[in-house]
């Protein structure tokens, strides 16, 4: 696939993977993108996952018969770096261009930092290939500390590493935002500040094409994607609505959650999302929590704590800097309901969260009193 006259796509699609990064389901597979820039000098940008060595080398050989001059390593996570050592054994004269931290990681992964063949780059360093001059822009913690992105001023292409990536192989058509959001919140969500820093640097560049390491190459309407990245990385509200995330042991907490959903809908709430944390994709539920500005957590007291799926869910939120949200709580307990207290404690180090005045307390099953509380909670969430 040609991206421009000189830039070729040489990545691969992975439909055999069960869990990406050991935890994310990827029903439409995964793409590991890799690129070649053909100029007087030839540069390859990143390798691919270890299970696709042969296919990737074939793609590379098809794209260029000449030995590449440079292998640019933007990110050392093994879904991109796994073939560095194979590459360096095949192409004996190619130099590696990467950050100092990336070379340290090569030493860890491969037992060598390719000292004689290393070009260490830092913020603003350039590499001239002929017509194309590449500028390296440091992007620490988007998503690992050694990450850099690369700007080609000739074709106005930003090679964005994991930034603007998504789940899903490139031979499957699907909505970009849904799987890009789940990918971003799950994988990079904690590092909003670092993404904001990168977006600031990118805003000074004239970008016509974004080439990420996962997901499709973005060529049109770039403001749309950049705007979403801006919202996600600043923990803003992307969509109006309320998310109700619940766990239920015998159905009574579920009934309370559904009652709230129906009330909110009846009262004109634009969108109410209901997620059963024991059954839905946890990463999807986490994505929804960040997407909307209001969330209700409904769960039971369990072993003097809260139900395990809710504890796991809240841990996912707090470790990703959950902030700028309004939170309502529905607790259920048959003898000592303390879930609300436990939930509030779990968020005590989170910033800029507002709890609703109303907390719904269900004692075993809904009654008049708890139904009134649900009504009051719905009013507060409109
Ligand atoms: Fe796609 Fe952070 O690796």
mmCIF file of C-alpha atoms and ligand atoms in Angstrom:
data_model
loop_
_atom_site.group_PDB
_atom_site.id
_atom_site.type_symbol
_atom_site.label_atom_id
_atom_site.label_comp_id
_atom_site.label_asym_id
_atom_site.label_seq_id
_atom_site.Cartn_x
_atom_site.Cartn_y
_atom_site.Cartn_z
ATOM 1 C CA UNK A 1 0.000 0.000 0.000
ATOM 2 C CA UNK A 2 1.330 3.417 -0.971
ATOM 3 C CA UNK A 3 0.754 6.225 1.486
ATOM 4 C CA UNK A 4 2.578 8.766 -0.658
ATOM 5 C CA UNK A 5 4.876 8.295 -3.663
ATOM 6 C CA UNK A 6 7.752 7.558 -1.319
ATOM 7 C CA UNK A 7 6.089 6.132 1.773
ATOM 8 C CA UNK A 8 4.900 2.524 1.734
ATOM 9 C CA UNK A 9 2.895 0.578 4.271
ATOM 10 C CA UNK A 10 4.521 -2.725 5.241
ATOM 11 C CA UNK A 11 2.535 -3.634 8.366
ATOM 12 C CA UNK A 12 0.546 -6.787 9.113
ATOM 13 C CA UNK A 13 -2.896 -7.806 10.374
ATOM 14 C CA UNK A 14 -3.240 -10.166 13.320
ATOM 15 C CA UNK A 15 -6.473 -12.168 13.453
ATOM 16 C CA UNK A 16 -5.028 -14.948 15.591
ATOM 17 C CA UNK A 17 -4.532 -12.866 18.734
ATOM 18 C CA UNK A 18 -6.853 -13.624 21.651
ATOM 19 C CA UNK A 19 -5.952 -10.808 24.056
ATOM 20 C CA UNK A 20 -3.997 -7.708 23.060
ATOM 21 C CA UNK A 21 -1.392 -6.776 25.681
ATOM 22 C CA UNK A 22 -2.584 -9.799 27.636
ATOM 23 C CA UNK A 23 -5.930 -8.274 28.593
ATOM 24 C CA UNK A 24 -7.932 -6.576 25.826
ATOM 25 C CA UNK A 25 -10.308 -8.564 23.652
ATOM 26 C CA UNK A 26 -9.914 -7.597 19.998
ATOM 27 C CA UNK A 27 -12.838 -9.113 18.093
ATOM 28 C CA UNK A 28 -11.640 -7.574 14.840
ATOM 29 C CA UNK A 29 -7.985 -8.425 15.385
ATOM 30 C CA UNK A 30 -5.094 -6.020 15.538
ATOM 31 C CA UNK A 31 -2.808 -4.272 13.062
ATOM 32 C CA UNK A 32 0.892 -3.743 13.677
ATOM 33 C CA UNK A 33 1.835 -0.949 11.335
ATOM 34 C CA UNK A 34 5.264 -0.412 9.867
ATOM 35 C CA UNK A 35 6.432 1.926 7.116
ATOM 36 C CA UNK A 36 9.229 2.432 4.627
ATOM 37 C CA UNK A 37 10.345 5.807 3.304
ATOM 38 C CA UNK A 38 12.122 5.421 -0.038
ATOM 39 C CA UNK A 39 14.434 8.308 -0.816
ATOM 40 C CA UNK A 40 18.161 8.522 -1.570
ATOM 41 C CA UNK A 41 18.401 6.833 1.798
ATOM 42 C CA UNK A 42 15.843 4.272 2.875
ATOM 43 C CA UNK A 43 14.289 4.341 6.320
ATOM 44 C CA UNK A 44 12.055 1.731 7.948
ATOM 45 C CA UNK A 45 9.830 2.872 10.799
ATOM 46 C CA UNK A 46 9.349 0.192 13.458
ATOM 47 C CA UNK A 47 9.063 -3.570 13.146
ATOM 48 C CA UNK A 48 6.078 -5.767 14.040
ATOM 49 C CA UNK A 49 4.983 -8.471 16.481
ATOM 50 C CA UNK A 50 7.096 -11.643 16.696
ATOM 51 C CA UNK A 51 4.411 -13.848 15.124
ATOM 52 C CA UNK A 52 4.612 -11.956 11.840
ATOM 53 C CA UNK A 53 8.338 -11.861 11.117
ATOM 54 C CA UNK A 54 8.192 -13.661 7.800
ATOM 55 C CA UNK A 55 5.246 -11.697 6.449
ATOM 56 C CA UNK A 56 6.822 -8.412 7.522
ATOM 57 C CA UNK A 57 10.203 -9.178 5.961
ATOM 58 C CA UNK A 58 8.426 -10.171 2.752
ATOM 59 C CA UNK A 59 6.488 -6.879 2.799
ATOM 60 C CA UNK A 60 9.723 -5.017 3.349
ATOM 61 C CA UNK A 61 11.495 -6.810 0.497
ATOM 62 C CA UNK A 62 8.563 -6.130 -1.792
ATOM 63 C CA UNK A 63 8.673 -2.431 -0.901
ATOM 64 C CA UNK A 64 12.396 -2.066 -1.484
ATOM 65 C CA UNK A 65 15.061 -4.248 -3.000
ATOM 66 C CA UNK A 66 17.809 -2.151 -1.459
ATOM 67 C CA UNK A 67 19.142 -2.648 2.022
ATOM 68 C CA UNK A 68 17.568 -0.040 4.309
ATOM 69 C CA UNK A 69 19.926 2.628 5.648
ATOM 70 C CA UNK A 70 18.002 3.254 8.841
ATOM 71 C CA UNK A 71 15.638 1.447 11.163
ATOM 72 C CA UNK A 72 13.788 4.078 13.169
ATOM 73 C CA UNK A 73 12.522 2.673 16.448
ATOM 74 C CA UNK A 74 9.816 4.872 17.911
ATOM 75 C CA UNK A 75 8.558 2.507 20.569
ATOM 76 C CA UNK A 76 10.067 -0.537 22.254
ATOM 77 C CA UNK A 77 6.925 -2.394 23.277
ATOM 78 C CA UNK A 78 7.276 -5.868 21.750
ATOM 79 C CA UNK A 79 4.252 -5.511 19.443
ATOM 80 C CA UNK A 80 6.557 -3.153 17.492
ATOM 81 C CA UNK A 81 10.077 -4.016 18.529
ATOM 82 C CA UNK A 82 10.064 -7.822 18.399
ATOM 83 C CA UNK A 83 11.849 -8.012 15.057
ATOM 84 C CA UNK A 84 14.637 -5.502 15.677
ATOM 85 C CA UNK A 85 17.228 -8.164 16.363
ATOM 86 C CA UNK A 86 16.164 -10.284 13.358
ATOM 87 C CA UNK A 87 16.301 -7.178 11.193
ATOM 88 C CA UNK A 88 19.780 -6.243 12.395
ATOM 89 C CA UNK A 89 21.048 -9.766 11.708
ATOM 90 C CA UNK A 90 19.726 -9.695 8.136
ATOM 91 C CA UNK A 91 20.699 -6.121 7.294
ATOM 92 C CA UNK A 92 24.260 -5.838 8.551
ATOM 93 C CA UNK A 93 24.827 -2.206 7.558
ATOM 94 C CA UNK A 94 21.593 -0.599 8.690
ATOM 95 C CA UNK A 95 21.803 1.901 11.528
ATOM 96 C CA UNK A 96 19.191 2.134 14.282
ATOM 97 C CA UNK A 97 17.757 5.533 15.131
ATOM 98 C CA UNK A 98 16.109 5.745 18.554
ATOM 99 C CA UNK A 99 16.143 7.526 21.900
ATOM 100 C CA UNK A 100 18.687 6.788 24.578
ATOM 101 C CA UNK A 101 15.992 5.075 26.649
ATOM 102 C CA UNK A 102 15.038 2.886 23.678
ATOM 103 C CA UNK A 103 18.636 1.671 23.332
ATOM 104 C CA UNK A 104 18.670 0.787 27.031
ATOM 105 C CA UNK A 105 15.557 -1.280 26.450
ATOM 106 C CA UNK A 106 17.170 -2.992 23.438
ATOM 107 C CA UNK A 107 19.949 -4.054 25.790
ATOM 108 C CA UNK A 108 17.299 -5.491 28.115
ATOM 109 C CA UNK A 109 15.291 -7.229 25.397
ATOM 110 C CA UNK A 110 18.087 -8.401 23.096
ATOM 111 C CA UNK A 111 21.261 -8.264 25.198
ATOM 112 C CA UNK A 112 22.790 -5.582 22.956
ATOM 113 C CA UNK A 113 22.337 -1.885 22.336
ATOM 114 C CA UNK A 114 23.926 -2.143 18.853
ATOM 115 C CA UNK A 115 26.558 0.352 19.972
ATOM 116 C CA UNK A 116 28.443 0.533 16.644
ATOM 117 C CA UNK A 117 25.257 1.011 14.659
ATOM 118 C CA UNK A 118 23.296 3.300 16.975
ATOM 119 C CA UNK A 119 22.184 6.857 16.256
ATOM 120 C CA UNK A 120 20.811 8.326 19.464
ATOM 121 C CA UNK A 121 18.328 11.135 18.907
ATOM 122 C CA UNK A 122 16.686 13.671 21.175
ATOM 123 C CA UNK A 123 14.029 16.374 20.855
ATOM 124 C CA UNK A 124 14.210 18.202 17.537
ATOM 125 C CA UNK A 125 17.028 16.150 16.008
ATOM 126 C CA UNK A 126 16.691 15.586 12.275
ATOM 127 C CA UNK A 127 17.643 12.909 9.792
ATOM 128 C CA UNK A 128 18.026 13.730 6.134
ATOM 129 C CA UNK A 129 17.071 11.019 3.651
ATOM 130 C CA UNK A 130 17.328 13.174 0.491
ATOM 131 C CA UNK A 131 14.074 14.985 -0.233
ATOM 132 C CA UNK A 132 12.658 13.904 3.086
ATOM 133 C CA UNK A 133 13.905 15.358 6.325
ATOM 134 C CA UNK A 134 12.640 13.633 9.431
ATOM 135 C CA UNK A 135 12.317 15.457 12.739
ATOM 136 C CA UNK A 136 12.130 13.460 15.946
ATOM 137 C CA UNK A 137 9.755 14.631 18.649
ATOM 138 C CA UNK A 138 9.959 13.118 22.090
ATOM 139 C CA UNK A 139 6.706 11.671 23.407
ATOM 140 C CA UNK A 140 7.593 10.116 26.775
ATOM 141 C CA UNK A 141 4.802 7.998 28.315
ATOM 142 C CA UNK A 142 2.746 7.976 25.151
ATOM 143 C CA UNK A 143 2.795 5.117 26.022
ATOM 144 C CA UNK A 144 6.228 4.138 27.396
ATOM 145 C CA UNK A 145 9.079 6.452 28.456
ATOM 146 C CA UNK A 146 11.285 5.856 25.399
ATOM 147 C CA UNK A 147 8.624 6.832 22.849
ATOM 148 C CA UNK A 148 9.238 9.393 20.151
ATOM 149 C CA UNK A 149 7.204 10.345 17.101
ATOM 150 C CA UNK A 150 8.572 11.348 13.717
ATOM 151 C CA UNK A 151 7.556 14.164 11.388
ATOM 152 C CA UNK A 152 8.335 14.094 7.678
ATOM 153 C CA UNK A 153 8.211 17.679 6.458
ATOM 154 C CA UNK A 154 8.344 16.710 2.759
ATOM 155 C CA UNK A 155 5.098 14.705 2.689
ATOM 156 C CA UNK A 156 3.762 16.357 5.872
ATOM 157 C CA UNK A 157 3.288 13.026 7.578
ATOM 158 C CA UNK A 158 3.293 12.506 11.328
ATOM 159 C CA UNK A 159 4.327 8.998 12.351
ATOM 160 C CA UNK A 160 2.551 9.033 15.690
ATOM 161 C CA UNK A 161 3.657 5.774 17.387
ATOM 162 C CA UNK A 162 0.787 4.480 19.587
ATOM 163 C CA UNK A 163 -0.936 7.879 19.366
ATOM 164 C CA UNK A 164 -4.092 7.788 17.200
ATOM 165 C CA UNK A 165 -3.974 4.001 17.261
ATOM 166 C CA UNK A 166 -6.942 1.705 17.644
ATOM 167 C CA UNK A 167 -7.880 -1.924 18.099
ATOM 168 C CA UNK A 168 -8.850 -3.808 14.945
ATOM 169 C CA UNK A 169 -7.047 -5.124 11.886
ATOM 170 C CA UNK A 170 -6.934 -2.949 8.782
ATOM 171 C CA UNK A 171 -8.883 -5.412 6.638
ATOM 172 C CA UNK A 172 -12.007 -4.963 8.786
ATOM 173 C CA UNK A 173 -14.255 -1.945 8.308
ATOM 174 C CA UNK A 174 -15.458 -0.440 11.558
ATOM 175 C CA UNK A 175 -16.096 2.875 13.261
ATOM 176 C CA UNK A 176 -12.829 4.556 14.237
ATOM 177 C CA UNK A 177 -13.841 6.327 17.434
ATOM 178 C CA UNK A 178 -15.328 3.353 19.265
ATOM 179 C CA UNK A 179 -12.234 1.148 19.137
ATOM 180 C CA UNK A 180 -9.800 4.070 19.228
ATOM 181 C CA UNK A 181 -11.421 5.301 22.443
ATOM 182 C CA UNK A 182 -11.334 1.854 24.070
ATOM 183 C CA UNK A 183 -7.685 1.564 23.018
ATOM 184 C CA UNK A 184 -6.759 5.062 24.189
ATOM 185 C CA UNK A 185 -8.536 4.967 27.562
ATOM 186 C CA UNK A 186 -7.347 1.444 28.301
ATOM 187 C CA UNK A 187 -3.748 1.807 27.243
ATOM 188 C CA UNK A 188 -2.757 5.473 27.333
ATOM 189 C CA UNK A 189 -5.561 6.887 29.543
ATOM 190 C CA UNK A 190 -3.357 7.482 32.569
ATOM 191 C CA UNK A 191 -1.021 9.721 30.589
ATOM 192 C CA UNK A 192 -3.355 12.544 29.568
ATOM 193 C CA UNK A 193 -0.845 15.223 30.512
ATOM 194 C CA UNK A 194 1.854 13.686 28.316
ATOM 195 C CA UNK A 195 -0.593 13.357 25.415
ATOM 196 C CA UNK A 196 -1.565 16.996 25.868
ATOM 197 C CA UNK A 197 2.123 17.924 25.663
ATOM 198 C CA UNK A 198 2.476 15.974 22.432
ATOM 199 C CA UNK A 199 -0.668 17.549 20.957
ATOM 200 C CA UNK A 200 0.785 20.979 21.717
ATOM 201 C CA UNK A 201 3.958 20.125 19.815
ATOM 202 C CA UNK A 202 1.949 18.603 16.963
ATOM 203 C CA UNK A 203 -0.192 21.733 16.647
ATOM 204 C CA UNK A 204 2.889 23.609 15.429
ATOM 205 C CA UNK A 205 3.288 21.188 12.502
ATOM 206 C CA UNK A 206 1.571 21.168 9.141
ATOM 207 C CA UNK A 207 0.170 17.626 9.141
ATOM 208 C CA UNK A 208 -1.625 16.087 6.153
ATOM 209 C CA UNK A 209 -1.415 12.437 7.162
ATOM 210 C CA UNK A 210 -1.122 10.606 10.478
ATOM 211 C CA UNK A 211 0.545 7.192 10.389
ATOM 212 C CA UNK A 212 0.031 5.429 13.737
ATOM 213 C CA UNK A 213 1.452 2.060 14.797
ATOM 214 C CA UNK A 214 -2.063 0.569 15.052
ATOM 215 C CA UNK A 215 -5.219 1.230 13.112
ATOM 216 C CA UNK A 216 -5.835 3.025 9.850
ATOM 217 C CA UNK A 217 -3.717 5.749 8.301
ATOM 218 C CA UNK A 218 -5.591 9.004 8.805
ATOM 219 C CA UNK A 219 -5.707 11.280 5.799
ATOM 220 C CA UNK A 220 -8.917 13.289 5.957
ATOM 221 C CA UNK A 221 -10.687 15.409 8.509
ATOM 222 C CA UNK A 222 -7.722 15.274 10.880
ATOM 223 C CA UNK A 223 -9.327 17.890 13.144
ATOM 224 C CA UNK A 224 -11.955 15.283 14.085
ATOM 225 C CA UNK A 225 -9.354 12.849 15.398
ATOM 226 C CA UNK A 226 -7.221 15.529 17.019
ATOM 227 C CA UNK A 227 -10.281 16.999 18.731
ATOM 228 C CA UNK A 228 -11.209 13.598 20.200
ATOM 229 C CA UNK A 229 -7.637 13.116 21.405
ATOM 230 C CA UNK A 230 -7.801 16.527 22.996
ATOM 231 C CA UNK A 231 -11.026 15.644 24.855
ATOM 232 C CA UNK A 232 -9.748 12.241 25.968
ATOM 233 C CA UNK A 233 -6.376 13.483 27.130
ATOM 234 C CA UNK A 234 -7.871 16.414 29.038
ATOM 235 C CA UNK A 235 -10.442 14.101 30.689
ATOM 236 C CA UNK A 236 -13.246 16.144 29.200
ATOM 237 C CA UNK A 237 -16.831 15.102 28.511
ATOM 238 C CA UNK A 238 -17.129 13.684 25.014
ATOM 239 C CA UNK A 239 -20.845 12.801 25.036
ATOM 240 C CA UNK A 240 -23.831 13.989 27.042
ATOM 241 C CA UNK A 241 -25.435 11.276 29.114
ATOM 242 C CA UNK A 242 -25.224 9.073 32.191
ATOM 243 C CA UNK A 243 -23.479 5.737 32.625
ATOM 244 C CA UNK A 244 -24.836 3.315 35.190
ATOM 245 C CA UNK A 245 -22.301 0.642 36.051
ATOM 246 C CA UNK A 246 -23.620 -2.085 38.318
ATOM 247 C CA UNK A 247 -23.016 -5.449 39.843
ATOM 248 C CA UNK A 248 -25.864 -7.551 41.143
ATOM 249 C CA UNK A 249 -25.911 -10.849 43.006
ATOM 250 C CA UNK A 250 -29.618 -11.735 43.000
ATOM 251 C CA UNK A 251 -31.049 -9.107 40.712
ATOM 252 C CA UNK A 252 -32.144 -6.481 43.243
ATOM 253 C CA UNK A 253 -29.287 -4.065 42.552
ATOM 254 C CA UNK A 254 -29.846 -4.653 38.845
ATOM 255 C CA UNK A 255 -33.490 -3.729 39.325
ATOM 256 C CA UNK A 256 -32.461 -0.505 41.075
ATOM 257 C CA UNK A 257 -30.055 0.318 38.216
ATOM 258 C CA UNK A 258 -32.710 -0.389 35.596
ATOM 259 C CA UNK A 259 -35.275 1.678 37.489
ATOM 260 C CA UNK A 260 -32.876 4.620 37.458
ATOM 261 C CA UNK A 261 -32.211 4.081 33.753
ATOM 262 C CA UNK A 262 -35.949 4.131 32.976
ATOM 263 C CA UNK A 263 -36.538 7.218 35.097
ATOM 264 C CA UNK A 264 -33.672 9.125 33.505
ATOM 265 C CA UNK A 265 -34.898 8.213 30.025
ATOM 266 C CA UNK A 266 -38.462 9.214 30.930
ATOM 267 C CA UNK A 267 -37.219 12.539 32.253
ATOM 268 C CA UNK A 268 -35.505 13.286 28.946
ATOM 269 C CA UNK A 269 -31.895 12.262 29.553
ATOM 270 C CA UNK A 270 -30.339 12.003 26.083
ATOM 271 C CA UNK A 271 -28.404 8.824 26.631
ATOM 272 C CA UNK A 272 -28.278 6.330 29.486
ATOM 273 C CA UNK A 273 -25.769 3.501 29.260
ATOM 274 C CA UNK A 274 -26.211 0.466 31.496
ATOM 275 C CA UNK A 275 -23.214 -1.797 32.076
ATOM 276 C CA UNK A 276 -23.318 -5.057 34.033
ATOM 277 C CA UNK A 277 -19.721 -5.206 35.187
ATOM 278 C CA UNK A 278 -19.728 -8.969 35.687
ATOM 279 C CA UNK A 279 -20.754 -9.607 32.089
ATOM 280 C CA UNK A 280 -19.726 -6.753 29.833
ATOM 281 C CA UNK A 281 -16.242 -6.111 28.469
ATOM 282 C CA UNK A 282 -14.504 -4.301 31.337
ATOM 283 C CA UNK A 283 -12.506 -2.128 28.912
ATOM 284 C CA UNK A 284 -15.771 -1.040 27.259
ATOM 285 C CA UNK A 285 -17.217 -0.103 30.661
ATOM 286 C CA UNK A 286 -14.054 1.846 31.538
ATOM 287 C CA UNK A 287 -14.218 3.655 28.191
ATOM 288 C CA UNK A 288 -17.851 4.645 28.863
ATOM 289 C CA UNK A 289 -16.957 5.954 32.311
ATOM 290 C CA UNK A 290 -14.492 8.376 30.737
ATOM 291 C CA UNK A 291 -16.713 9.253 27.791
ATOM 292 C CA UNK A 292 -19.696 10.643 29.725
ATOM 293 C CA UNK A 293 -19.662 13.272 32.448
ATOM 294 C CA UNK A 294 -21.941 11.496 34.917
ATOM 295 C CA UNK A 295 -21.715 8.008 36.323
ATOM 296 C CA UNK A 296 -23.710 5.972 38.818
ATOM 297 C CA UNK A 297 -22.066 3.074 40.602
ATOM 298 C CA UNK A 298 -24.499 0.469 41.902
ATOM 299 C CA UNK A 299 -23.183 -2.409 43.953
ATOM 300 C CA UNK A 300 -23.549 -4.511 47.067
ATOM 301 C CA UNK A 301 -21.588 -4.677 50.262
ATOM 302 C CA UNK A 302 -19.577 -7.874 50.003
ATOM 303 C CA UNK A 303 -17.165 -9.354 52.554
ATOM 304 C CA UNK A 304 -17.289 -5.977 54.331
ATOM 305 C CA UNK A 305 -16.052 -4.447 51.081
ATOM 306 C CA UNK A 306 -17.745 -4.089 47.688
ATOM 307 C CA UNK A 307 -18.518 -6.678 45.033
ATOM 308 C CA UNK A 308 -15.264 -7.734 43.277
ATOM 309 C CA UNK A 309 -16.187 -6.585 39.752
ATOM 310 C CA UNK A 310 -17.020 -3.110 41.071
ATOM 311 C CA UNK A 311 -13.741 -2.962 42.993
ATOM 312 C CA UNK A 312 -11.859 -3.939 39.828
ATOM 313 C CA UNK A 313 -13.789 -1.363 37.804
ATOM 314 C CA UNK A 314 -13.045 1.475 40.230
ATOM 315 C CA UNK A 315 -9.376 0.458 40.317
ATOM 316 C CA UNK A 316 -9.297 0.782 36.516
ATOM 317 C CA UNK A 317 -10.752 4.275 36.834
ATOM 318 C CA UNK A 318 -8.530 5.599 39.620
ATOM 319 C CA UNK A 319 -5.321 4.262 38.083
ATOM 320 C CA UNK A 320 -6.203 6.141 34.877
ATOM 321 C CA UNK A 321 -6.689 9.489 36.641
ATOM 322 C CA UNK A 322 -10.480 9.482 36.660
ATOM 323 C CA UNK A 323 -11.464 13.132 37.196
ATOM 324 C CA UNK A 324 -13.907 15.872 36.237
ATOM 325 C CA UNK A 325 -16.991 13.667 36.780
ATOM 326 C CA UNK A 326 -20.174 13.623 38.792
ATOM 327 C CA UNK A 327 -20.720 10.345 40.657
ATOM 328 C CA UNK A 328 -23.907 8.902 42.137
ATOM 329 C CA UNK A 329 -24.018 5.737 44.224
ATOM 330 C CA UNK A 330 -26.604 3.030 44.722
ATOM 331 C CA UNK A 331 -25.593 0.686 47.520
ATOM 332 C CA UNK A 332 -27.280 -2.524 48.532
ATOM 333 C CA UNK A 333 -26.807 -4.480 51.739
ATOM 334 C CA UNK A 334 -29.011 -6.791 53.735
ATOM 335 C CA UNK A 335 -27.549 -6.116 57.176
ATOM 336 C CA UNK A 336 -24.769 -3.505 57.045
ATOM 337 C CA UNK A 337 -24.788 -1.537 53.751
ATOM 338 C CA UNK A 338 -21.417 0.230 53.567
ATOM 339 C CA UNK A 339 -20.690 0.174 49.823
ATOM 340 C CA UNK A 340 -21.106 3.949 49.442
ATOM 341 C CA UNK A 341 -18.525 4.606 52.146
ATOM 342 C CA UNK A 342 -16.093 2.126 50.570
ATOM 343 C CA UNK A 343 -16.565 3.622 47.098
ATOM 344 C CA UNK A 344 -15.952 7.167 48.330
ATOM 345 C CA UNK A 345 -12.805 6.017 50.066
ATOM 346 C CA UNK A 346 -11.545 4.418 46.856
ATOM 347 C CA UNK A 347 -11.809 7.799 45.118
ATOM 348 C CA UNK A 348 -10.286 9.837 47.962
ATOM 349 C CA UNK A 349 -7.087 10.588 46.002
ATOM 350 C CA UNK A 350 -8.922 11.408 42.763
ATOM 351 C CA UNK A 351 -9.283 15.035 41.780
ATOM 352 C CA UNK A 352 -12.277 17.105 40.816
ATOM 353 C CA UNK A 353 -14.969 14.508 41.396
ATOM 354 C CA UNK A 354 -18.353 15.564 42.669
ATOM 355 C CA UNK A 355 -20.638 13.148 44.474
ATOM 356 C CA UNK A 356 -24.381 13.648 44.250
ATOM 357 C CA UNK A 357 -26.155 14.686 47.447
ATOM 358 C CA UNK A 358 -28.386 11.645 47.139
ATOM 359 C CA UNK A 359 -27.034 8.197 47.854
ATOM 360 C CA UNK A 360 -29.517 5.408 47.284
ATOM 361 C CA UNK A 361 -29.489 2.735 49.964
ATOM 362 C CA UNK A 362 -31.320 -0.477 49.102
ATOM 363 C CA UNK A 363 -31.823 -2.864 51.956
ATOM 364 C CA UNK A 364 -32.113 -6.228 50.191
ATOM 365 C CA UNK A 365 -34.837 -5.126 47.748
ATOM 366 C CA UNK A 366 -36.373 -1.905 46.489
ATOM 367 C CA UNK A 367 -39.039 -0.330 48.672
ATOM 368 C CA UNK A 368 -40.849 2.988 48.791
ATOM 369 C CA UNK A 369 -37.992 4.747 50.517
ATOM 370 C CA UNK A 370 -35.284 3.579 48.101
ATOM 371 C CA UNK A 371 -37.539 4.292 45.112
ATOM 372 C CA UNK A 372 -37.893 7.859 46.380
ATOM 373 C CA UNK A 373 -34.119 8.084 46.650
ATOM 374 C CA UNK A 374 -33.752 6.852 43.047
ATOM 375 C CA UNK A 375 -36.190 9.560 41.975
ATOM 376 C CA UNK A 376 -34.115 12.175 43.799
ATOM 377 C CA UNK A 377 -30.895 10.826 42.285
ATOM 378 C CA UNK A 378 -32.401 10.978 38.790
ATOM 379 C CA UNK A 379 -33.337 14.630 39.358
ATOM 380 C CA UNK A 380 -29.769 15.433 40.386
ATOM 381 C CA UNK A 381 -28.355 13.786 37.270
ATOM 382 C CA UNK A 382 -30.505 15.580 34.704
HETATM 383 FE FE1 LIG B 1 1.491 -0.613 20.397
HETATM 384 FE FE2 LIG B 1 2.560 0.593 23.341
HETATM 385 O O1 LIG B 1 2.570 -0.596 21.901
#
